[in-house]
Coordinates of N, CA and C in Angstrom, one line a residue:
V701 N 24.5 -5.7 -8.8 CA 23.3 -6.4 -9.3 C 21.7 -4.9 -8.9
D702 N 21.1 -5.1 -10.1 CA 20.8 -3.7 -9.5 C 19.6 -4.0 -9.5
G703 N 18.7 -3.5 -8.3 CA 17.8 -3.7 -7.8 C 16.1 -3.0 -8.5
E704 N 15.0 -3.8 -8.5 CA 14.4 -3.5 -8.8 C 13.1 -2.3 -8.4
A705 N 12.7 -1.5 -9.3 CA 11.7 -0.2 -8.5 C 10.8 -0.4 -8.0
Q706 N 10.9 0.0 -6.1 CA 9.6 -0.3 -5.7 C 9.0 1.2 -5.1
Y707 N 8.1 0.8 -5.3 CA 6.5 2.0 -4.9 C 6.1 1.6 -3.3
F708 N 6.2 2.9 -2.4 CA 5.3 2.5 -1.1 C 4.1 3.7 -1.1
P709 N 3.2 3.2 -1.6 CA 1.4 4.8 -1.0 C 1.6 4.6 0.3
M710 N 1.8 6.2 0.9 CA 1.3 5.6 2.2 C 0.2 6.8 2.5
P711 N -1.1 6.6 2.1 CA -2.3 7.1 2.4 C -2.7 7.6 3.9
Q712 N -3.3 9.1 4.0 CA -4.1 9.2 5.6 C -5.3 10.1 5.1
I713 N -4.9 10.2 6.6 CA -7.1 10.8 7.0 C -6.2 10.7 8.2
G714 N -7.6 12.3 8.2 CA -7.3 12.8 9.9 C -8.1 13.7 10.2
Y715 N -8.4 13.6 11.1 CA -9.7 14.8 11.5 C -9.6 15.2 13.1
V716 N -9.7 16.4 13.4 CA -10.0 17.3 14.7 C -10.7 18.2 15.1
H717 N -11.6 17.9 15.7 CA -12.8 18.8 15.9 C -12.7 19.5 17.7
R718 N -12.8 20.6 17.6 CA -13.0 22.0 18.9 C -14.1 22.5 19.9
L719 N -14.3 21.6 20.9 CA -15.4 21.0 21.7 C -16.2 22.5 21.9
K720 N -16.8 22.9 21.6 CA -17.9 23.8 21.8 C -17.1 24.9 23.2
D721 N -16.8 25.7 23.2 CA -17.2 26.7 24.5 C -16.3 26.1 25.5
S722 N -14.8 25.3 24.9 CA -13.8 24.3 25.8 C -12.3 24.3 25.3
P723 N -11.8 24.1 26.0 CA -10.2 24.1 25.5 C -9.9 22.8 24.6
L724 N -10.8 22.3 24.8 CA -10.4 20.2 24.2 C -11.2 20.2 23.1
A725 N -10.1 19.3 22.5 CA -10.3 19.0 20.8 C -9.9 17.7 20.8
V726 N -10.7 17.2 20.1 CA -10.5 15.9 20.3 C -10.3 14.9 18.2
G727 N -10.0 14.1 18.2 CA -10.1 13.7 17.0 C -9.3 12.0 16.8
F728 N -8.5 11.8 14.9 CA -8.0 10.8 15.4 C -7.4 10.5 14.1
G729 N -6.0 10.0 13.8 CA -5.7 9.8 12.6 C -5.6 8.3 12.1
L730 N -5.5 8.7 10.5 CA -5.7 6.9 10.1 C -3.9 6.7 9.2
Y731 N -3.3 6.6 9.0 CA -1.9 7.1 8.8 C -1.0 5.6 8.5
A732 N -0.2 5.7 6.7 CA 0.8 4.5 6.6 C 2.0 5.1 7.8
Q733 N 2.3 4.7 9.0 CA 3.6 5.2 9.1 C 5.3 5.1 8.4
G734 N 5.4 4.1 8.1 CA 6.1 3.2 7.1 C 6.3 2.2 6.2
G735 N 6.9 2.0 5.1 CA 7.6 1.0 4.4 C 8.5 0.9 4.1
M736 N 9.0 -0.1 3.3 CA 11.4 -0.4 3.0 C 10.9 -1.7 2.5
G737 N 11.7 -2.1 2.1 CA 11.8 -3.0 1.4 C 12.9 -3.5 -0.2
V738 N 13.4 -4.5 -0.4 CA 14.2 -4.4 -1.2 C 13.6 -5.2 -1.9
D739 N 14.8 -5.7 -4.0 CA 13.9 -6.8 -4.9 C 15.0 -6.7 -5.5
F740 N 15.6 -8.2 -5.6 CA 16.9 -8.5 -5.9 C 17.1 -9.5 -7.0
Q741 N 16.5 -9.3 -8.1 CA 16.1 -10.5 -9.4 C 17.6 -10.9 -10.1
G742 N 17.2 -12.2 -10.1 CA 19.0 -12.8 -11.3 C 20.3 -13.0 -10.8
L743 N 19.9 -12.7 -8.9 CA 21.5 -12.6 -8.8 C 21.8 -14.3 -9.0
Q744 N 22.7 -14.8 -9.2 CA 23.8 -15.8 -9.2 C 24.3 -16.4 -8.0
T745 N 23.8 -17.4 -7.2 CA 23.9 -18.2 -6.4 C 24.8 -19.1 -6.0
G746 N 25.2 -19.0 -5.1 CA 26.8 -20.1 -5.1 C 25.7 -21.7 -5.2
M747 N 25.0 -21.8 -5.3 CA 24.8 -23.7 -5.9 C 24.3 -23.4 -7.2
G748 N 24.2 -22.7 -7.9 CA 24.9 -22.7 -9.6 C 23.2 -22.3 -10.0
T749 N 22.2 -21.2 -9.0 CA 21.5 -21.0 -9.6 C 21.1 -19.8 -9.7
T750 N 19.5 -19.3 -10.0 CA 19.8 -17.8 -10.5 C 18.3 -17.2 -9.8
D751 N 18.8 -17.0 -8.7 CA 17.8 -16.2 -7.5 C 17.7 -15.4 -7.7
E752 N 16.7 -15.2 -6.3 CA 15.9 -13.2 -5.8 C 15.9 -13.6 -4.2
L753 N 16.4 -12.6 -4.0 CA 16.1 -11.7 -2.8 C 15.8 -10.5 -2.5
T754 N 14.1 -10.7 -1.9 CA 13.0 -8.8 -1.9 C 12.4 -9.6 -0.1
S755 N 12.5 -8.3 -0.4 CA 12.1 -8.6 1.8 C 10.3 -7.0 1.8
Q756 N 10.0 -7.0 2.0 CA 8.8 -5.8 1.9 C 7.7 -5.9 3.7
V757 N 8.3 -4.4 4.0 CA 7.9 -3.8 5.6 C 6.5 -3.1 5.1
S758 N 5.4 -3.3 6.3 CA 4.7 -2.1 6.1 C 3.9 -1.8 7.6
F759 N 3.9 -0.5 7.8 CA 3.3 -0.3 9.1 C 1.6 0.8 8.7
M760 N 0.8 0.6 9.3 CA 0.1 1.6 9.2 C -0.5 2.2 11.1
R761 N -0.6 3.2 11.7 CA -1.4 3.4 12.7 C -2.7 3.8 12.4
F762 N -4.1 4.4 13.9 CA -4.5 4.6 14.4 C -4.3 4.9 15.4
N763 N -4.8 6.9 15.5 CA -4.7 7.8 16.3 C -5.5 8.0 17.0
P764 N -6.2 7.8 18.3 CA -7.3 8.7 19.0 C -6.8 9.8 19.6
L765 N -6.9 11.3 19.4 CA -6.1 11.8 20.0 C -7.1 13.0 20.9
V766 N -6.0 13.8 22.0 CA -6.9 14.7 22.0 C -6.0 16.2 22.7
S767 N -6.8 16.9 22.8 CA -5.6 18.4 23.2 C -6.0 20.0 23.8
Y768 N -5.2 19.8 24.7 CA -5.7 20.8 25.9 C -5.3 22.7 25.4
K769 N -5.9 23.3 25.3 CA -5.2 24.9 24.5 C -5.1 25.3 26.3
V770 N -4.0 25.5 26.7 CA -3.9 26.0 28.4 C -4.1 27.1 28.1
N771 N -3.2 28.2 27.0 CA -4.1 29.8 26.9 C -3.8 30.3 25.7
E772 N -4.3 31.0 25.1 CA -4.2 31.4 23.6 C -2.8 31.3 23.2
N773 N -1.8 30.8 24.0 CA -0.2 30.9 23.3 C 0.2 29.6 22.8
F774 N -0.7 28.6 23.9 CA 0.3 27.5 24.3 C -1.0 26.2 24.3
S775 N -0.6 24.1 23.9 CA -1.3 23.6 23.4 C -0.1 22.7 23.8
L776 N -1.3 21.7 24.5 CA -0.2 20.1 24.3 C -1.2 19.6 23.6
G777 N -1.4 18.1 23.3 CA -2.1 16.5 23.3 C -1.0 15.5 23.5
G778 N -2.0 14.3 23.0 CA -1.2 13.2 23.0 C -2.4 12.5 22.2
T779 N -1.8 10.5 22.2 CA -2.6 9.6 21.8 C -2.2 8.6 22.0
L780 N -2.3 8.2 21.9 CA -3.0 6.6 22.2 C -2.7 5.8 20.7
M781 N -1.6 5.4 20.2 CA -1.4 4.9 19.0 C -1.1 3.0 18.5
V782 N -2.1 3.1 18.0 CA -2.7 1.4 18.0 C -1.4 1.1 16.4
G783 N -0.9 0.2 16.2 CA 0.0 -0.6 14.9 C -0.4 -1.8 14.4
Y784 N -0.7 -1.1 13.6 CA -0.5 -3.0 12.8 C 0.3 -2.8 11.1
S785 N 1.5 -4.1 11.4 CA 2.5 -4.0 10.9 C 2.4 -5.7 9.7
M786 N 2.5 -5.6 8.9 CA 2.7 -6.8 7.8 C 3.9 -6.9 7.3
C787 N 5.1 -8.2 7.0 CA 6.1 -8.2 6.4 C 6.2 -9.8 5.9
E788 N 7.7 -9.9 4.4 CA 7.1 -11.0 3.9 C 9.1 -10.8 3.5
F789 N 9.2 -11.9 3.4 CA 10.6 -11.5 2.7 C 10.8 -13.2 2.2
S790 N 12.2 -13.3 1.7 CA 12.2 -13.8 1.1 C 13.7 -14.3 0.4
V791 N 14.6 -15.3 0.2 CA 15.7 -15.9 0.0 C 16.0 -16.3 -0.3
Y792 N 16.1 -16.8 -1.8 CA 17.1 -17.4 -2.6 C 15.3 -19.0 -2.7
P793 N 14.5 -18.6 -3.1 CA 13.5 -19.2 -3.2 C 13.6 -20.5 -3.6
D794 N 14.2 -20.8 -4.3 CA 14.3 -21.3 -6.0 C 15.1 -22.5 -5.8
T795 N 15.7 -21.9 -4.7 CA 16.8 -22.7 -4.4 C 17.6 -23.6 -3.3
P796 N 18.1 -25.6 -3.3 CA 18.0 -25.1 -1.9 C 19.0 -25.1 -1.2
G797 N 17.5 -24.7 0.2 CA 18.2 -24.3 1.2 C 17.0 -22.7 1.7
G798 N 17.2 -22.4 0.4 CA 16.9 -21.1 0.2 C 15.3 -21.4 1.2
M799 N 14.7 -19.6 1.4 CA 12.6 -19.6 2.1 C 13.1 -18.6 1.5
D800 N 10.9 -18.5 2.3 CA 9.7 -17.8 1.8 C 9.2 -17.3 2.4
V801 N 9.2 -16.4 3.3 CA 8.2 -16.1 4.3 C 7.3 -15.7 4.5
T802 N 6.4 -15.3 4.0 CA 4.8 -14.2 4.1 C 3.9 -14.6 5.0
G803 N 2.9 -13.8 4.5 CA 2.0 -13.7 5.7 C 1.9 -13.4 7.2
L804 N 2.8 -13.0 7.6 CA 3.9 -12.5 9.0 C 2.5 -11.1 9.3
K805 N 2.0 -10.8 10.7 CA 1.9 -9.4 10.7 C 1.7 -9.7 12.1
S806 N 1.1 -8.2 12.8 CA 1.3 -8.2 13.9 C 0.5 -6.3 14.5
F807 N -0.1 -6.2 15.5 CA -0.6 -5.6 16.0 C 0.3 -4.6 16.8
G808 N 1.1 -3.5 17.6 CA 1.5 -2.9 18.7 C 1.1 -1.5 18.7
F809 N 1.9 -1.4 19.6 CA 1.2 0.0 20.6 C 2.3 0.7 21.0
A810 N 1.7 2.5 21.0 CA 2.9 2.9 21.3 C 1.7 4.8 22.0
G811 N 2.4 5.4 22.5 CA 1.9 6.2 22.8 C 2.4 8.0 22.0
R812 N 2.3 9.0 22.2 CA 2.5 10.1 21.8 C 2.0 11.6 21.9
V813 N 3.2 12.5 22.8 CA 2.7 13.9 23.4 C 3.6 14.8 22.5
G814 N 3.0 15.9 22.3 CA 2.8 17.1 21.3 C 3.0 18.2 22.0
A815 N 3.4 19.1 21.9 CA 3.5 20.8 22.0 C 3.2 21.4 21.4
Q816 N 2.4 22.0 21.2 CA 2.8 24.2 19.9 C 2.9 24.9 21.0
Y817 N 3.7 25.9 20.5 CA 3.9 27.3 21.4 C 3.8 28.4 20.3
K818 N 3.3 29.5 20.3 CA 2.8 30.2 19.6 C 3.8 31.5 20.2
V819 N 4.9 31.9 19.7 CA 5.7 33.2 20.3 C 5.2 34.5 19.6
N820 N 4.3 34.7 18.6 CA 4.1 35.6 18.0 C 2.8 36.0 16.7
Q821 N 2.7 36.7 16.9 CA 1.1 36.0 14.9 C 2.3 36.0 13.9
M822 N 3.5 35.5 13.4 CA 4.1 34.6 12.7 C 4.3 34.4 13.0
V823 N 5.3 33.6 14.1 CA 6.2 32.4 14.5 C 5.6 30.9 15.4
R824 N 5.6 30.0 15.0 CA 4.6 28.9 15.8 C 5.8 28.5 16.1
L825 N 5.8 27.0 17.4 CA 7.0 26.4 17.3 C 6.5 24.6 18.0
G826 N 6.9 24.0 17.9 CA 6.0 23.3 17.6 C 7.5 21.6 17.9
A827 N 6.4 20.4 19.1 CA 7.2 19.5 19.4 C 6.8 18.1 19.9
T828 N 7.3 17.1 19.3 CA 6.5 16.2 19.9 C 7.3 14.5 19.7
Y829 N 6.7 13.7 20.6 CA 7.8 12.3 21.2 C 6.6 10.9 20.7
T830 N 7.5 10.6 20.4 CA 6.6 9.4 19.7 C 7.3 8.1 20.9
S831 N 6.9 7.5 21.4 CA 7.7 5.8 22.6 C 7.4 4.4 21.5
E832 N 8.6 3.6 21.7 CA 8.7 3.0 20.9 C 7.5 2.0 21.4
S833 N 7.4 0.7 19.8 CA 7.0 0.0 19.7 C 6.8 -1.5 19.1
T834 N 6.9 -2.7 20.5 CA 7.5 -3.4 20.3 C 6.6 -4.7 19.5
I835 N 6.9 -5.1 18.7 CA 6.5 -5.6 17.8 C 6.7 -7.1 17.8
K836 N 6.1 -8.1 17.4 CA 5.7 -9.6 17.3 C 4.5 -9.9 16.5
L837 N 5.8 -9.6 14.7 CA 5.0 -10.0 13.5 C 5.1 -12.0 14.3
E838 N 3.5 -12.1 13.9 CA 2.9 -14.7 13.5 C 2.4 -13.8 13.0
D839 N 1.3 -15.7 13.0 CA 1.0 -16.3 12.0 C 1.3 -16.2 10.3
G840 N 2.7 -16.9 9.9 CA 3.1 -16.0 9.2 C 3.4 -17.9 8.5
T841 N 3.6 -18.2 7.3 CA 4.6 -19.2 6.8 C 5.3 -18.9 6.2
A842 N 6.5 -19.9 6.7 CA 8.3 -19.9 6.1 C 8.4 -21.6 5.0
K843 N 8.4 -21.0 3.7 CA 8.4 -22.4 2.9 C 9.6 -22.4 2.8
L844 N 9.8 -23.4 2.7 CA 11.6 -24.3 2.7 C 11.9 -24.7 1.6
N845 N 12.5 -24.4 1.2 CA 12.7 -25.0 -0.3 C 14.3 -26.6 0.3
F846 N 13.6 -28.0 -0.1 CA 14.3 -29.1 0.9 C 15.5 -29.7 -0.4
G847 N 15.0 -28.8 -2.1 CA 16.0 -29.7 -3.3 C 14.9 -30.4 -3.9
S848 N 14.2 -31.4 -3.2 CA 13.0 -32.7 -3.4 C 11.7 -32.1 -3.7
M849 N 12.2 -31.1 -2.6 CA 10.9 -30.6 -2.0 C 10.6 -29.5 -1.1
K850 N 9.9 -29.0 -0.7 CA 8.7 -27.5 -0.8 C 9.0 -27.8 0.9
V851 N 8.5 -27.6 1.8 CA 7.6 -27.2 3.0 C 7.9 -26.5 3.8
D852 N 6.2 -26.4 3.8 CA 5.4 -25.5 5.0 C 5.5 -24.4 6.6
Y853 N 6.0 -24.1 6.8 CA 6.4 -24.4 8.3 C 5.9 -22.9 9.3
D854 N 5.0 -23.2 10.4 CA 4.6 -21.8 11.0 C 5.8 -20.8 11.4
A855 N 5.4 -19.3 10.8 CA 6.7 -19.4 10.5 C 6.5 -17.1 12.1
A856 N 6.9 -17.0 12.8 CA 7.2 -15.8 13.8 C 7.9 -15.2 13.9
L857 N 8.2 -13.6 14.0 CA 9.5 -13.1 13.6 C 9.5 -12.3 15.1
E858 N 10.5 -12.5 16.3 CA 10.6 -11.7 16.9 C 11.8 -10.9 17.1
D859 N 11.9 -9.9 18.3 CA 12.9 -8.7 18.5 C 13.0 -7.5 17.5
F860 N 11.4 -7.4 17.0 CA 11.2 -6.3 16.0 C 10.5 -5.0 17.0
T861 N 11.5 -3.9 16.4 CA 10.8 -3.0 17.7 C 10.7 -1.6 16.2
W862 N 9.2 -1.0 16.5 CA 9.5 0.3 15.3 C 10.0 1.4 16.6
P863 N 10.9 2.4 16.0 CA 11.7 3.2 17.1 C 10.8 4.0 17.3
Q864 N 11.3 4.7 18.8 CA 11.2 5.9 18.7 C 11.5 6.9 18.4
E865 N 10.7 8.2 18.1 CA 10.8 9.4 17.2 C 10.9 10.5 18.6
F866 N 11.6 11.6 17.9 CA 11.3 12.5 17.9 C 11.3 14.1 18.1
E867 N 10.9 14.4 17.2 CA 11.1 16.0 15.7 C 10.4 16.4 16.6
A868 N 10.8 18.5 16.3 CA 10.5 19.9 16.3 C 10.4 20.3 14.9
G869 N 9.8 21.0 14.8 CA 9.7 21.9 14.3 C 8.7 23.5 14.1
I870 N 9.1 24.5 13.2 CA 8.9 25.6 13.2 C 8.1 26.2 12.1
A871 N 6.8 27.2 12.0 CA 5.9 27.5 11.1 C 6.1 29.3 11.5
V872 N 6.4 29.7 10.0 CA 6.3 30.7 9.6 C 5.6 31.6 8.5
T873 N 4.4 32.5 9.2 CA 3.2 33.2 8.9 C 3.6 34.4 8.8
P874 N 4.8 35.0 7.4 CA 5.0 35.8 6.7 C 4.0 37.1 6.7
A875 N 3.2 36.4 6.2 CA 1.6 36.5 5.1 C 0.6 35.8 5.3
K876 N -0.5 36.8 5.3 CA -1.6 35.8 5.6 C -2.4 35.3 4.5
G877 N -2.3 33.7 4.9 CA -2.2 32.7 3.2 C -1.2 32.3 2.7
F878 N -0.1 32.8 3.9 CA 1.5 32.2 2.9 C 2.0 31.7 4.1
T879 N 2.5 30.8 4.4 CA 3.2 29.5 5.1 C 4.5 28.6 5.5
V880 N 5.6 29.0 5.5 CA 6.7 28.8 5.2 C 6.6 27.6 6.4
A881 N 7.5 26.2 6.4 CA 7.2 25.4 7.5 C 8.3 24.8 8.0
A882 N 9.3 23.8 8.3 CA 10.4 23.4 8.4 C 10.4 22.4 9.7
D883 N 10.5 21.2 9.5 CA 10.8 20.3 10.3 C 12.0 19.1 10.5
V884 N 13.0 19.1 12.0 CA 14.0 17.8 11.7 C 13.2 16.9 12.9
K885 N 13.4 15.2 12.2 CA 12.9 14.4 13.1 C 14.0 13.1 13.4
W886 N 14.1 13.1 14.3 CA 14.9 11.4 15.1 C 14.0 10.7 15.1
I887 N 14.9 9.7 14.6 CA 14.4 7.8 14.5 C 15.2 7.2 15.0
N888 N 14.8 6.1 16.1 CA 15.7 5.9 17.0 C 16.9 4.1 16.4
W889 N 16.7 4.1 15.2 CA 16.5 2.4 14.3 C 17.9 2.2 15.2
A890 N 18.7 2.4 15.4 CA 19.8 1.9 15.9 C 19.9 0.9 17.0
A891 N 18.7 1.4 17.6 CA 18.2 0.6 19.0 C 16.2 -0.2 18.7
A892 N 16.0 -0.6 17.6 CA 15.1 -0.7 16.8 C 15.2 -2.1 17.0
I893 N 15.9 -2.7 16.2 CA 16.6 -4.2 15.5 C 17.9 -4.1 15.9
D894 N 18.2 -5.8 16.5 CA 18.8 -6.1 16.5 C 19.5 -7.4 16.1
Q895 N 19.0 -8.4 16.1 CA 19.0 -10.0 15.6 C 17.8 -10.6 15.0
P896 N 16.6 -10.1 14.7 CA 15.1 -10.7 14.7 C 15.5 -12.2 14.7
K897 N 14.3 -12.7 15.6 CA 14.2 -14.8 15.3 C 13.0 -14.8 14.4
L898 N 13.6 -15.7 13.7 CA 12.7 -16.0 13.4 C 12.2 -17.3 13.6

């Protein structure tokens, strides 16, 4: 079955200000941490109906931050991250025994620390670690299809965790105004979601 293409706009904004005559800098970031989902239409069910399977999860984060310049070559930083997640999904909503879940949302919290080291005028190294964020999605509605009628129930989704992450990168500036950068990120999805309970 072909899935419908989905688009996930991921806006971001940030600001950092170094305090005058101080090794400290403060700032904030507001950005979409991630988005994912599926949209399968026109599925033939075991009940002889044609129906759909859909899901969508989005996660926004706001993080006030502070960094400290230890010396000319080494800086440390940290932030408390406040996340807001939304989720909805449907499993054969127009077929008896199916459901349509909407309005699930939750706040979650995590921490992030990072460091940057200036090897020389050309090369900089950096790394960050982000802790996992436990999310209990609540205040949703589950519309269950009983064939002759559809009934709304309060819905919550437990055992859903936004995973811990580790990222490391390198930036090389071979000439003024020209930088080449690369990084690698590990996201521990394997330990984030086991068997969510609705």
